[in-house]
Short mmCIF file of C-alpha atoms in Angstrom, two decimals:
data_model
loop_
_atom_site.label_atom_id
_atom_site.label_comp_id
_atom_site.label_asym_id
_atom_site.label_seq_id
_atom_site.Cartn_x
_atom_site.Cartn_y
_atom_site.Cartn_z
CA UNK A 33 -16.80 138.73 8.27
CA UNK A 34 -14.45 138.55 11.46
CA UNK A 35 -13.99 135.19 13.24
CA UNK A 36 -14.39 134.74 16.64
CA UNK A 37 -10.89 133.40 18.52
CA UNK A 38 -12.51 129.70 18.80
CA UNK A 39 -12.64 129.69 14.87
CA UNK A 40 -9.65 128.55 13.23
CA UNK A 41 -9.04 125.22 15.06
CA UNK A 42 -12.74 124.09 13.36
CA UNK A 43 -11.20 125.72 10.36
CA UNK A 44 -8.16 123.66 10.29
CA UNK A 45 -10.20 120.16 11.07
CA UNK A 46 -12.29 120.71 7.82
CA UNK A 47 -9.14 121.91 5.59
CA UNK A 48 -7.40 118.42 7.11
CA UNK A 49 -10.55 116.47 6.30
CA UNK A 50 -10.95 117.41 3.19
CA UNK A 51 -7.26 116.68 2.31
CA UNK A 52 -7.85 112.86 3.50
CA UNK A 53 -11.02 112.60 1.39
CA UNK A 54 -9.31 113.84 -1.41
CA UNK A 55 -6.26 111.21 -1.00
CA UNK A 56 -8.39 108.30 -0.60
CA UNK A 57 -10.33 109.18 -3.70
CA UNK A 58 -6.94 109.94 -5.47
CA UNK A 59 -6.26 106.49 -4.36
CA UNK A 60 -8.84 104.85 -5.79
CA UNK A 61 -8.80 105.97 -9.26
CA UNK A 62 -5.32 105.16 -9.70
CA UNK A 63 -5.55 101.33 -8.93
CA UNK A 64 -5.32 98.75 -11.99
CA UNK A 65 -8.47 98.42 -13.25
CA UNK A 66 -8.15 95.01 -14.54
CA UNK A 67 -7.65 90.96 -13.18
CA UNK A 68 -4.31 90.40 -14.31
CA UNK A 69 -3.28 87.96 -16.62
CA UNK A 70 -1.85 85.44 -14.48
CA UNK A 71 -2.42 81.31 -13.47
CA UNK A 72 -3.33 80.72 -10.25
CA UNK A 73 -2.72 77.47 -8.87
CA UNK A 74 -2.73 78.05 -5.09
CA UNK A 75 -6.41 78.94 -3.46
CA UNK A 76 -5.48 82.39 -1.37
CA UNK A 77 -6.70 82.34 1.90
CA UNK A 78 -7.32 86.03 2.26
CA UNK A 79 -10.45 87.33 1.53
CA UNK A 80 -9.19 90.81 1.46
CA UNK A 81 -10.15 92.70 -1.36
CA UNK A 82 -7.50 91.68 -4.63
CA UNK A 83 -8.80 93.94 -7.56
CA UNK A 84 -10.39 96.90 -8.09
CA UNK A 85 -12.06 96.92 -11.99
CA UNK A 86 -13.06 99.98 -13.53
CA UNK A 87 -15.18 99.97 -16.48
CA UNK A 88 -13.85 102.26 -19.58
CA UNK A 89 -16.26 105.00 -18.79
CA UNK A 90 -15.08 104.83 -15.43
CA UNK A 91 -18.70 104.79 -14.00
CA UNK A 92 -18.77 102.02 -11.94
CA UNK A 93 -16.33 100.19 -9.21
CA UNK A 94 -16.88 96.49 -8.75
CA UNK A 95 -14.51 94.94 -6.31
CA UNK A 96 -13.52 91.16 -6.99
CA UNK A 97 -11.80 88.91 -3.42
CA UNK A 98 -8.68 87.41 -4.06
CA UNK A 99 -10.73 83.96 -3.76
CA UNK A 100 -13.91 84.63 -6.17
CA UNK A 101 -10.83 85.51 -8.48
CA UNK A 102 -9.74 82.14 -7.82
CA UNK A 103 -13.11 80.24 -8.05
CA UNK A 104 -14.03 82.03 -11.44
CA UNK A 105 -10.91 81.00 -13.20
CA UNK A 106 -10.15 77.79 -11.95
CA UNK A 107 -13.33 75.93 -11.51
CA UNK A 108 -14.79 73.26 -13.94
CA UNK A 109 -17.07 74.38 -16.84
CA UNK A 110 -20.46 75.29 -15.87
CA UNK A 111 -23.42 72.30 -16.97
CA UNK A 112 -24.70 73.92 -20.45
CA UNK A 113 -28.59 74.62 -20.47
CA UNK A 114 -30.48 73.20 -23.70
CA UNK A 115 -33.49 74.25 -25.43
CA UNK A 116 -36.74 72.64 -23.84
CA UNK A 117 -36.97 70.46 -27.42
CA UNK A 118 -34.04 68.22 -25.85
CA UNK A 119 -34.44 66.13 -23.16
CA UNK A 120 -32.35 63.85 -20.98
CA UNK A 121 -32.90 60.97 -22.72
CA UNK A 122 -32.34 62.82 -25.83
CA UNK A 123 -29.08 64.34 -25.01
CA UNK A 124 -28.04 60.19 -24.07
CA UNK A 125 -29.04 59.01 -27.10
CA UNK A 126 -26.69 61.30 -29.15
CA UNK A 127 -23.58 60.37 -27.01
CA UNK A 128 -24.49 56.63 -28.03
CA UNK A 129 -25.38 57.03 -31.88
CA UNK A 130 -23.54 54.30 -33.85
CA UNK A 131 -22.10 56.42 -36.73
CA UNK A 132 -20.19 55.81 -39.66
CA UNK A 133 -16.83 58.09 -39.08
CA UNK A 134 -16.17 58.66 -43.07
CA UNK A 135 -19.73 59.91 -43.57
CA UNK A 136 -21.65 61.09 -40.77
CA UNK A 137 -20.66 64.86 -40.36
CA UNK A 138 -21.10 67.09 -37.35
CA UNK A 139 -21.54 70.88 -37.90
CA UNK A 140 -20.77 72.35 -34.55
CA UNK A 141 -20.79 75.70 -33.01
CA UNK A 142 -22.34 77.72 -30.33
CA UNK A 143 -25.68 79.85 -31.79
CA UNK A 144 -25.92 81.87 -34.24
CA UNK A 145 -22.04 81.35 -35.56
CA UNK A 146 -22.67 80.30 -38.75
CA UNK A 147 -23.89 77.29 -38.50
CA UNK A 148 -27.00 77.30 -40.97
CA UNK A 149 -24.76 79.19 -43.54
CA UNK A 150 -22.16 75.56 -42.95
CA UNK A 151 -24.60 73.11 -43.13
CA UNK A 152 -25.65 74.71 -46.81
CA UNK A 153 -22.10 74.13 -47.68
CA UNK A 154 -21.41 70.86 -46.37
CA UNK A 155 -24.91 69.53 -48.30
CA UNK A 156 -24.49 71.10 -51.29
CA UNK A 157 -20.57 69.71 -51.09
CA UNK A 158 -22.09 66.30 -50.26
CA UNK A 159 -24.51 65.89 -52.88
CA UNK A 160 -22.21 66.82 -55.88
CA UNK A 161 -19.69 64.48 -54.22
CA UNK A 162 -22.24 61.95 -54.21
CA UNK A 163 -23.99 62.83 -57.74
CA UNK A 164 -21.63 65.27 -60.14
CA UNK A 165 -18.46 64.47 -59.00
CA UNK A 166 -15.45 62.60 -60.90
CA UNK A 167 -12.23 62.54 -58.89
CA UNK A 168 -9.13 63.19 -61.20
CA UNK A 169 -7.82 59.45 -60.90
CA UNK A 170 -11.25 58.78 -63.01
CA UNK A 171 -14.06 57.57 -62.91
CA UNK A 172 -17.62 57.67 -65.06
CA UNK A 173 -18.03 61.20 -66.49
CA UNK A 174 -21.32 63.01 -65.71
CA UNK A 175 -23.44 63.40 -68.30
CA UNK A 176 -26.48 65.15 -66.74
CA UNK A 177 -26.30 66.93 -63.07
CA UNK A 178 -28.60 65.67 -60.54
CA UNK A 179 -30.04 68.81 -58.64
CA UNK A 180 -31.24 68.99 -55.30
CA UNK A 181 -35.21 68.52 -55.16
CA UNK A 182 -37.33 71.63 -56.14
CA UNK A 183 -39.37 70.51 -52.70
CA UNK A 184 -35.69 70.35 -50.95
CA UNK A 185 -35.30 72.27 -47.20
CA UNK A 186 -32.11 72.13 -45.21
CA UNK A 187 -33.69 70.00 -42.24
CA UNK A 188 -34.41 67.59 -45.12
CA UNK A 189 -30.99 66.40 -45.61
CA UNK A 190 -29.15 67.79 -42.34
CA UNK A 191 -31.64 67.96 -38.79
CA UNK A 192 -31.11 69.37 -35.54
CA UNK A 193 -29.06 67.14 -34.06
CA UNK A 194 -30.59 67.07 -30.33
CA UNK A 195 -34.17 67.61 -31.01
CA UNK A 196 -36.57 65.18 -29.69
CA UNK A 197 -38.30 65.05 -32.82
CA UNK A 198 -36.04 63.20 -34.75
CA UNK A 199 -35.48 60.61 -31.95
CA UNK A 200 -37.60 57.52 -31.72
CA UNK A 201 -37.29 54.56 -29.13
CA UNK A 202 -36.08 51.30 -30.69
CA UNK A 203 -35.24 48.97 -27.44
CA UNK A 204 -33.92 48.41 -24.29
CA UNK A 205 -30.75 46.44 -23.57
CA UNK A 206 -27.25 46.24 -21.42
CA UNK A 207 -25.06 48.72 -21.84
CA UNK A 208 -22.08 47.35 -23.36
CA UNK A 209 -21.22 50.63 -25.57
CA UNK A 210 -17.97 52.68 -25.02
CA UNK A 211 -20.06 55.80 -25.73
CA UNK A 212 -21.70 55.15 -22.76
CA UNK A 213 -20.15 57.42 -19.56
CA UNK A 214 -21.80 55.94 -16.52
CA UNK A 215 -20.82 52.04 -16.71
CA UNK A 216 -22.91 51.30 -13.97
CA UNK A 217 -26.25 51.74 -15.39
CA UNK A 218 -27.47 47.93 -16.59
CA UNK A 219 -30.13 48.91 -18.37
CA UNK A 220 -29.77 51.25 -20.98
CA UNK A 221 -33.39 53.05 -23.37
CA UNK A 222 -31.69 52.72 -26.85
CA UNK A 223 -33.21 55.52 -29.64
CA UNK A 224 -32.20 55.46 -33.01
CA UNK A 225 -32.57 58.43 -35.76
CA UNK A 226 -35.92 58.94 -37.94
CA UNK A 227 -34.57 58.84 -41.42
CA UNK A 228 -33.99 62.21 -43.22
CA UNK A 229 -36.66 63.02 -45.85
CA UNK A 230 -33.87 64.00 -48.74
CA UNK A 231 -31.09 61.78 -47.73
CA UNK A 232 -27.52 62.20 -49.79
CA UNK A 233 -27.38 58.88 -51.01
CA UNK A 234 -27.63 57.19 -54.71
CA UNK A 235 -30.32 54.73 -54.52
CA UNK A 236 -29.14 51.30 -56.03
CA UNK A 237 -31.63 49.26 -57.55
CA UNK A 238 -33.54 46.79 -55.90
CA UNK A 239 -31.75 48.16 -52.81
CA UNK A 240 -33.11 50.07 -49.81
CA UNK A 241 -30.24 52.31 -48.23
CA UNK A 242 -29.45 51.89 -45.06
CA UNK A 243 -29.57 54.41 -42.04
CA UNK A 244 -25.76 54.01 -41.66
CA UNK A 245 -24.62 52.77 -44.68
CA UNK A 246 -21.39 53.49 -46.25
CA UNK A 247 -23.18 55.07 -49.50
CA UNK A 248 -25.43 57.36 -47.76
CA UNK A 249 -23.48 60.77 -45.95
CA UNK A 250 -25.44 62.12 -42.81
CA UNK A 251 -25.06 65.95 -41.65
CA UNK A 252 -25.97 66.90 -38.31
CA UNK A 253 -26.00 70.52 -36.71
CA UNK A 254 -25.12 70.60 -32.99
CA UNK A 255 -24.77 73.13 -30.52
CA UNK A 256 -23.53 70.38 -27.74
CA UNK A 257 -20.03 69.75 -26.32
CA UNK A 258 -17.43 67.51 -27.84
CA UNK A 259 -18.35 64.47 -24.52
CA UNK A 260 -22.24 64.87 -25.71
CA UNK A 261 -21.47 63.32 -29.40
CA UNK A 262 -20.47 59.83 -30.16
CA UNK A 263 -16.65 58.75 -30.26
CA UNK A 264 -14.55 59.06 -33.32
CA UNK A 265 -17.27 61.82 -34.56
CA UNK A 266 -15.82 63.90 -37.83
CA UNK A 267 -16.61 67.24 -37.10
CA UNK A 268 -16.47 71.14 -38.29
CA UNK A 269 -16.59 73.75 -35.93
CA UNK A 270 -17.16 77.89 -36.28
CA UNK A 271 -16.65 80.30 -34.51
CA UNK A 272 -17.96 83.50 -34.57
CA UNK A 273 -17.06 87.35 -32.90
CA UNK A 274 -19.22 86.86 -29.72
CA UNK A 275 -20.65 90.61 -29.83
CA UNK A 276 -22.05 89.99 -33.06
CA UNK A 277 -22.84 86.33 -31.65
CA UNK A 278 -24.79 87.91 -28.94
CA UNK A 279 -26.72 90.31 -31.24
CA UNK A 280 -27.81 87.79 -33.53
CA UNK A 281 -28.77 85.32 -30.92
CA UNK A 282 -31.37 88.49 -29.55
CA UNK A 283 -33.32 88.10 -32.51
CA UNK A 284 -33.17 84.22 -32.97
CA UNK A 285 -34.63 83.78 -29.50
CA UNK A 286 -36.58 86.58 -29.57
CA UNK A 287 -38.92 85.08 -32.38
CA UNK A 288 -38.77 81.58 -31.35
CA UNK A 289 -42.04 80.19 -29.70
CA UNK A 290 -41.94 80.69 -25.93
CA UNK A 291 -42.68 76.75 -25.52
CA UNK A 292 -39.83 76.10 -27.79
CA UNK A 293 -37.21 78.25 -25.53
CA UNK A 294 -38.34 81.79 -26.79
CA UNK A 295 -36.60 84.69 -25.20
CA UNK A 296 -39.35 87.69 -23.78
CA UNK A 297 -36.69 90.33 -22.21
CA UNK A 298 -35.10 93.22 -23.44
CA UNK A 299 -32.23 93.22 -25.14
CA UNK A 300 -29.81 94.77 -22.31
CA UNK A 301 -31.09 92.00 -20.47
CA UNK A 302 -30.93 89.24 -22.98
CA UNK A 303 -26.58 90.45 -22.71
CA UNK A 304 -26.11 90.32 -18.96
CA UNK A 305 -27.69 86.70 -19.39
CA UNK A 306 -26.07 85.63 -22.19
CA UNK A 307 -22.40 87.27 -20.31
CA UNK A 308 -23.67 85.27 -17.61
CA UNK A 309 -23.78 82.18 -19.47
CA UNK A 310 -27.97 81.82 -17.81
CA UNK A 311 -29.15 81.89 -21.45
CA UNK A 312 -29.21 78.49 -22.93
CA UNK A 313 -26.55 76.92 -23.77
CA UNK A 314 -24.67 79.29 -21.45
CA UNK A 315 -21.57 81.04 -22.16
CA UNK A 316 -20.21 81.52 -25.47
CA UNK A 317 -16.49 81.28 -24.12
CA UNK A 318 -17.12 78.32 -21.90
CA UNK A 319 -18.30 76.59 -25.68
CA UNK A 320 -14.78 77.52 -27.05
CA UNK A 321 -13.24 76.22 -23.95
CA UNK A 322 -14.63 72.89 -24.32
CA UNK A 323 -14.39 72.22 -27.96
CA UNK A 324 -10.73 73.65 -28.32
CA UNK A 325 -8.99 73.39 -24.35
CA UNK A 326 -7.90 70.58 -22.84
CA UNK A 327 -7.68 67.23 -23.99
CA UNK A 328 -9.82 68.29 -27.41
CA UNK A 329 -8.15 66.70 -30.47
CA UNK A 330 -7.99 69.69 -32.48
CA UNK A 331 -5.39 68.29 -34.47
CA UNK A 332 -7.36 65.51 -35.68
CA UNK A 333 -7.68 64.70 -39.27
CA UNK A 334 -11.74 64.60 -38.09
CA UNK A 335 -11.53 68.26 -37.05
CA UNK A 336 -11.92 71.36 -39.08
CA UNK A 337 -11.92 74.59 -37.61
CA UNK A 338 -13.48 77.29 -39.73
CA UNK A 339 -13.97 81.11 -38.78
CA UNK A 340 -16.94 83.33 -39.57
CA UNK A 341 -14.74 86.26 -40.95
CA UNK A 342 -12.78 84.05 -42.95
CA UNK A 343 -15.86 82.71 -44.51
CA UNK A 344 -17.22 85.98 -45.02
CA UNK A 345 -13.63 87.02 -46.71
CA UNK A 346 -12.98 84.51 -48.87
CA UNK A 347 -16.16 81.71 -49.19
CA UNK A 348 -15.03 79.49 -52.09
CA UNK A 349 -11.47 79.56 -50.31
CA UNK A 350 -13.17 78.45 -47.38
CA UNK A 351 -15.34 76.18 -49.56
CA UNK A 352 -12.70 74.11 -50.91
CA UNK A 353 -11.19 73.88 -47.11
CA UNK A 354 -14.54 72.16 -46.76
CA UNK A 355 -14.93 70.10 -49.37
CA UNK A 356 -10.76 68.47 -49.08
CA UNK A 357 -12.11 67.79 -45.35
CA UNK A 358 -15.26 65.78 -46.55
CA UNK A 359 -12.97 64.24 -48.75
CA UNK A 360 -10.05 63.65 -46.70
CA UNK A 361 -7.58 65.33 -48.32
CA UNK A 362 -5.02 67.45 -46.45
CA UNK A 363 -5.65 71.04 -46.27
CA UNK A 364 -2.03 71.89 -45.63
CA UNK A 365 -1.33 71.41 -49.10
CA UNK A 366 -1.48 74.78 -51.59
CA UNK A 367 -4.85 75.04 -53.31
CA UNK A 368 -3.75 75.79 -56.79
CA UNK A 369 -0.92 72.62 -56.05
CA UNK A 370 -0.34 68.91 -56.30
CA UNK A 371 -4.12 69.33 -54.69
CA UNK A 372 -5.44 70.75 -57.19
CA UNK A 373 -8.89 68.85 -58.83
CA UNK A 374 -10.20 70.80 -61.86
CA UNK A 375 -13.78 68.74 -61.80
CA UNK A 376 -14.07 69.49 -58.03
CA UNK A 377 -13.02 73.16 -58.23
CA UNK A 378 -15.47 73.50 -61.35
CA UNK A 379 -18.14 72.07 -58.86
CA UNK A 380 -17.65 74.71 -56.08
CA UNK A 381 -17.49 77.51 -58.32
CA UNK A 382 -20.25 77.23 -60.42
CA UNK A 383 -22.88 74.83 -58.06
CA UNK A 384 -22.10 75.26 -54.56
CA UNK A 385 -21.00 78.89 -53.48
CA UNK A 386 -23.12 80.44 -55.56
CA UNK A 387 -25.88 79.07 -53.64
CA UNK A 388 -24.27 79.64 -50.29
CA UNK A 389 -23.70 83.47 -50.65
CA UNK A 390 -25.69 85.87 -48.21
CA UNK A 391 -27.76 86.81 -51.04
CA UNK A 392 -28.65 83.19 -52.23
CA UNK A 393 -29.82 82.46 -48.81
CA UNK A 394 -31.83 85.85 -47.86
CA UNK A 395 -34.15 85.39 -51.10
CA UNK A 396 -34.67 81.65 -50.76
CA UNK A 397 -35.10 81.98 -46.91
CA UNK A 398 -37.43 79.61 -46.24
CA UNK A 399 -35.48 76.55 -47.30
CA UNK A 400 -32.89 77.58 -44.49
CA UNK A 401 -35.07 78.85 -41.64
CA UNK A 402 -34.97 75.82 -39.15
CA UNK A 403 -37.99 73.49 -38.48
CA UNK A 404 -37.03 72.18 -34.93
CA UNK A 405 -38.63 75.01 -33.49
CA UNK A 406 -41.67 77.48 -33.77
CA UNK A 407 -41.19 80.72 -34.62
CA UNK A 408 -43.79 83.58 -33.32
CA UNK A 409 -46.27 85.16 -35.38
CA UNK A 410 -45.88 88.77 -36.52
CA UNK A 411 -48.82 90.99 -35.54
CA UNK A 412 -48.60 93.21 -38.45
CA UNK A 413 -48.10 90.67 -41.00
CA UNK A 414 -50.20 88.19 -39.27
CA UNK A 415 -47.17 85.50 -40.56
CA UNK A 416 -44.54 83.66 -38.94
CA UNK A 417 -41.37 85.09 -38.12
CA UNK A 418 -39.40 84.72 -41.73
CA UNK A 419 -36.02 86.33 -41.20
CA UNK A 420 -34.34 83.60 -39.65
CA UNK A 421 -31.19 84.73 -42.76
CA UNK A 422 -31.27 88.62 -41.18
CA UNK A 423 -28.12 90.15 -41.45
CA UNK A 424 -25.04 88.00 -41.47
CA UNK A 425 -22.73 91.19 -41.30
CA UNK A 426 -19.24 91.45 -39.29
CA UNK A 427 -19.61 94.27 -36.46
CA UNK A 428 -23.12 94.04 -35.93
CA UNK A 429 -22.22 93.67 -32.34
CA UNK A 430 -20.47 96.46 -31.85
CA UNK A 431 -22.80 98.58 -33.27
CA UNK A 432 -25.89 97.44 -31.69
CA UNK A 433 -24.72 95.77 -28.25
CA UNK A 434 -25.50 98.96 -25.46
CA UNK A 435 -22.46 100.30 -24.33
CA UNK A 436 -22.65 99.38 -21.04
CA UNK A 437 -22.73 95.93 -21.91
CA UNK A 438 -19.54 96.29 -23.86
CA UNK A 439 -17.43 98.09 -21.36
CA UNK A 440 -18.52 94.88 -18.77
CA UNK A 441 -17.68 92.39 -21.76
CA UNK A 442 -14.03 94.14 -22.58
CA UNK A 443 -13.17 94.62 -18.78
CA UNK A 444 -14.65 91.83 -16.50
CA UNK A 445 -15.23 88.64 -18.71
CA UNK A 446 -12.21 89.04 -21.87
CA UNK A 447 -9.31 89.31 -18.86
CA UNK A 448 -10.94 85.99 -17.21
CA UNK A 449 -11.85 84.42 -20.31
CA UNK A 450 -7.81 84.78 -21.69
CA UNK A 451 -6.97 83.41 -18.35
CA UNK A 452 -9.10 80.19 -18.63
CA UNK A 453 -8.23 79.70 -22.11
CA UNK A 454 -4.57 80.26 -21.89
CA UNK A 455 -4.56 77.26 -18.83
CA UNK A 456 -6.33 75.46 -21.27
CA UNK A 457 -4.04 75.66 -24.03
CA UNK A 458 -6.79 77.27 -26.34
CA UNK A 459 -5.17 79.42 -29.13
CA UNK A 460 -6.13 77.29 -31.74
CA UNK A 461 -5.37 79.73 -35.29
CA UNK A 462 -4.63 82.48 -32.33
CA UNK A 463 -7.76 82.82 -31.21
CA UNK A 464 -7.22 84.77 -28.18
CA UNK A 465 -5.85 87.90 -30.44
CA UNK A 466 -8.73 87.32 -32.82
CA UNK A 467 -11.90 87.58 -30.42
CA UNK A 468 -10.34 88.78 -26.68
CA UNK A 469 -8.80 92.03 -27.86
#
């Protein structure tokens, strides 16, 4: 075909426009892909565009301002929702608790990190401390082992901390306590705990045993922040991968009564709420942030930090970590040392892990699945939800979590989530390289 003389100056305008399409989209593909790793302590004042993120399939562009950059990584933790079994008044009374420092335990973590599988430990622990156990300085040999009950469940001897249900109203008084935030309220609704039904505790004759008394241990599990408990509190804390955290909390929620906080979505969305920290209690590295950043007295003789891999590794290890921190001795020391407490370690081996082992807990189920909520009924089986112990394997996440949601959890919230934590001085047992890479 023969051009016309008119022809090649269009000609030339589409060859050139086609050469600046093809730089600008050169351009963009070769930008950083990432926020960088950086403190900001100045607010920019631009609001030009700063970053350019590209997931790792490269499918999508989101552009971040130089000042939500800012606003993400330097503003205060965001308020933490609860369950719809705690209330206001609830979450007040368990900043004010009078407790007993030696013996009233906190098992803390954010959902579905291990927590159940703790509190098993930390009972079973208590009660042979309490019943079986003779310390190697002496003391009266057992004879016969006191078992738990044959009726025994876990909410028995160690409830939900922050349910309503185990709160009761006992008066109403001045504020006076330094538990207490806001000084300026005069009058202050006092609640007090309803006493476990299996409480660790040797009943003396002729004696009633009371609610805080110094022969009677109390276990609590908690999913609230460090400033939500009482002063002084003793407490463990886990911490789980937060793929397989995320997984695992699907199902929890997803077969919980909707009154109770049930979850109704899909499981894609269940991720973008639960990266969003909208789920309740909201963001699983805002949690971490406040327990272990900041002021947090980590190195506290009343803190133990434990790890869900670690426990999954090496459980009576683990075990004994647990047991020398309800018993106050240092876990610095060598196990198989100066430490070392034959009667204790017989204990552990032979009556405690072997009832805290996956296994152990999948076939007697029931006694762990928690009674603080309802759980929905099956329509095949026409039965409540009963697989409250599902899985409890490392990688879950990975393998189940959609893709999609992955490549937004690796590229948008890990680079902002090292950034928060390292300003916060969080890198407790090197954290950051164990659950941000």
């Amino acid at each position: 075909m023969r051009l016309s003389s008119s022809s090649p100056p269009l000609v030339l305008l589409h060859i050139v426009h086609a050469l600046v399409l093809l730089l600008f989209l050169i351009s963009i593909t070769t930008t950083k892909g990432v926020i960088s790793d950086r403190p900001i302590t100045t607010a920019p004042q631009s609001t030009t565009t700063s970053n350019i993120r590209i997931n790792r399939e490269e499918e999508e562009i989101k552009i971040m301002t130089a000042s939500e950059e800012y606003e993400i990584i330097n503003k205060e933790l965001d308020d933490m929702p609860l369950l719809p079994i705690t209330s206001d008044e609830t979450v007040r009374a368990c900043r004010m608790l009078a407790i007993n420092p030696s013996h009233d335990i906190f098992i803390c973590s954010y959902p579905k990190s291990g927590t159940t599988w703790t509190q098993n430990i930390v009972v079973r622990l208590l009660w042979e401390i309490t019943f079986n156990y003779r310390n190697k300085k002496g003391g009266e040999e057992v004879k016969e082992f006191v078992n738990l009950p044959d009726d025994w469940h876990l909410s028995y001897s160690a409830p939900f901390y922050e349910a309503d249900q185990y709160w009761k109203h006992s008066a109403t008084r001045t504020s006076s306590s330094t538990n207490i935030d806001n000084k300026e309220d005069s009058s202050i609704v006092l609640y007090e705990r309803i006493p476990v039904k299996i409480p660790i505790a040797k009943q003396k004759e002729g004696k009633k045993v009371d609610s805080i008394a110094d022969e009677e241990y109390r276990v609590y599990n908690t999913h609230l922040r460090p400033n939500q408990l009482p002063n002084n509190s003793k407490c463990i804390y886990i911490i789980r991968h937060p793929l397989d955290v995320m997984i695992s909390f699907y199902y929890h929620l997803s077969n919980q009564t909707i009154e109770d906080g049930g979850y109704t979505g899909t499981l894609t969305e269940f991720c973008n709420e639960f990266r969003n920290g909208t789920i309740v209690y909201g963001k699983w590295q805002d949690h971490i942030e406040a327990w272990l950043g900041g002021t947090s007295n980590t190195s506290s003789k009343k803190f133990l930090l434990l790890h869900y891999e670690d426990m999954k590794t090496n459980l009576g290890k683990e075990t004994k970590r647990i047991a020398n921190f309800l018993l106050d001795i240092d876990n610095d020391n060598d196990y198989d040392d100066d430490n070392d407490d034959s009667n204790l370690n017989q204990l552990i081996t032979q009556r405690v892990v072997p009832h805290c082992t996956f296994q152990s807990m999948k076939k007697d189920k029931l006694q762990y699945t928690p009674l603080s909520v309802g759980w929905k009924i099956n329509p095949e089986t026409k039965t409540k939800y009963n697989e409250f112990v599902r899985s409890g394997n490392i990688g879950d996440g990975k393998q189940e979590c959609p893709i999609e949601i992955q490549n937004k959890w690796f590229t948008q919230d890990v680079p902002i989530a090292k950034i928060r934590w390292n300003n916060a001085n969080v890198n407790e047992d090197k954290i950051i390289n164990r659950y941000l890479q």
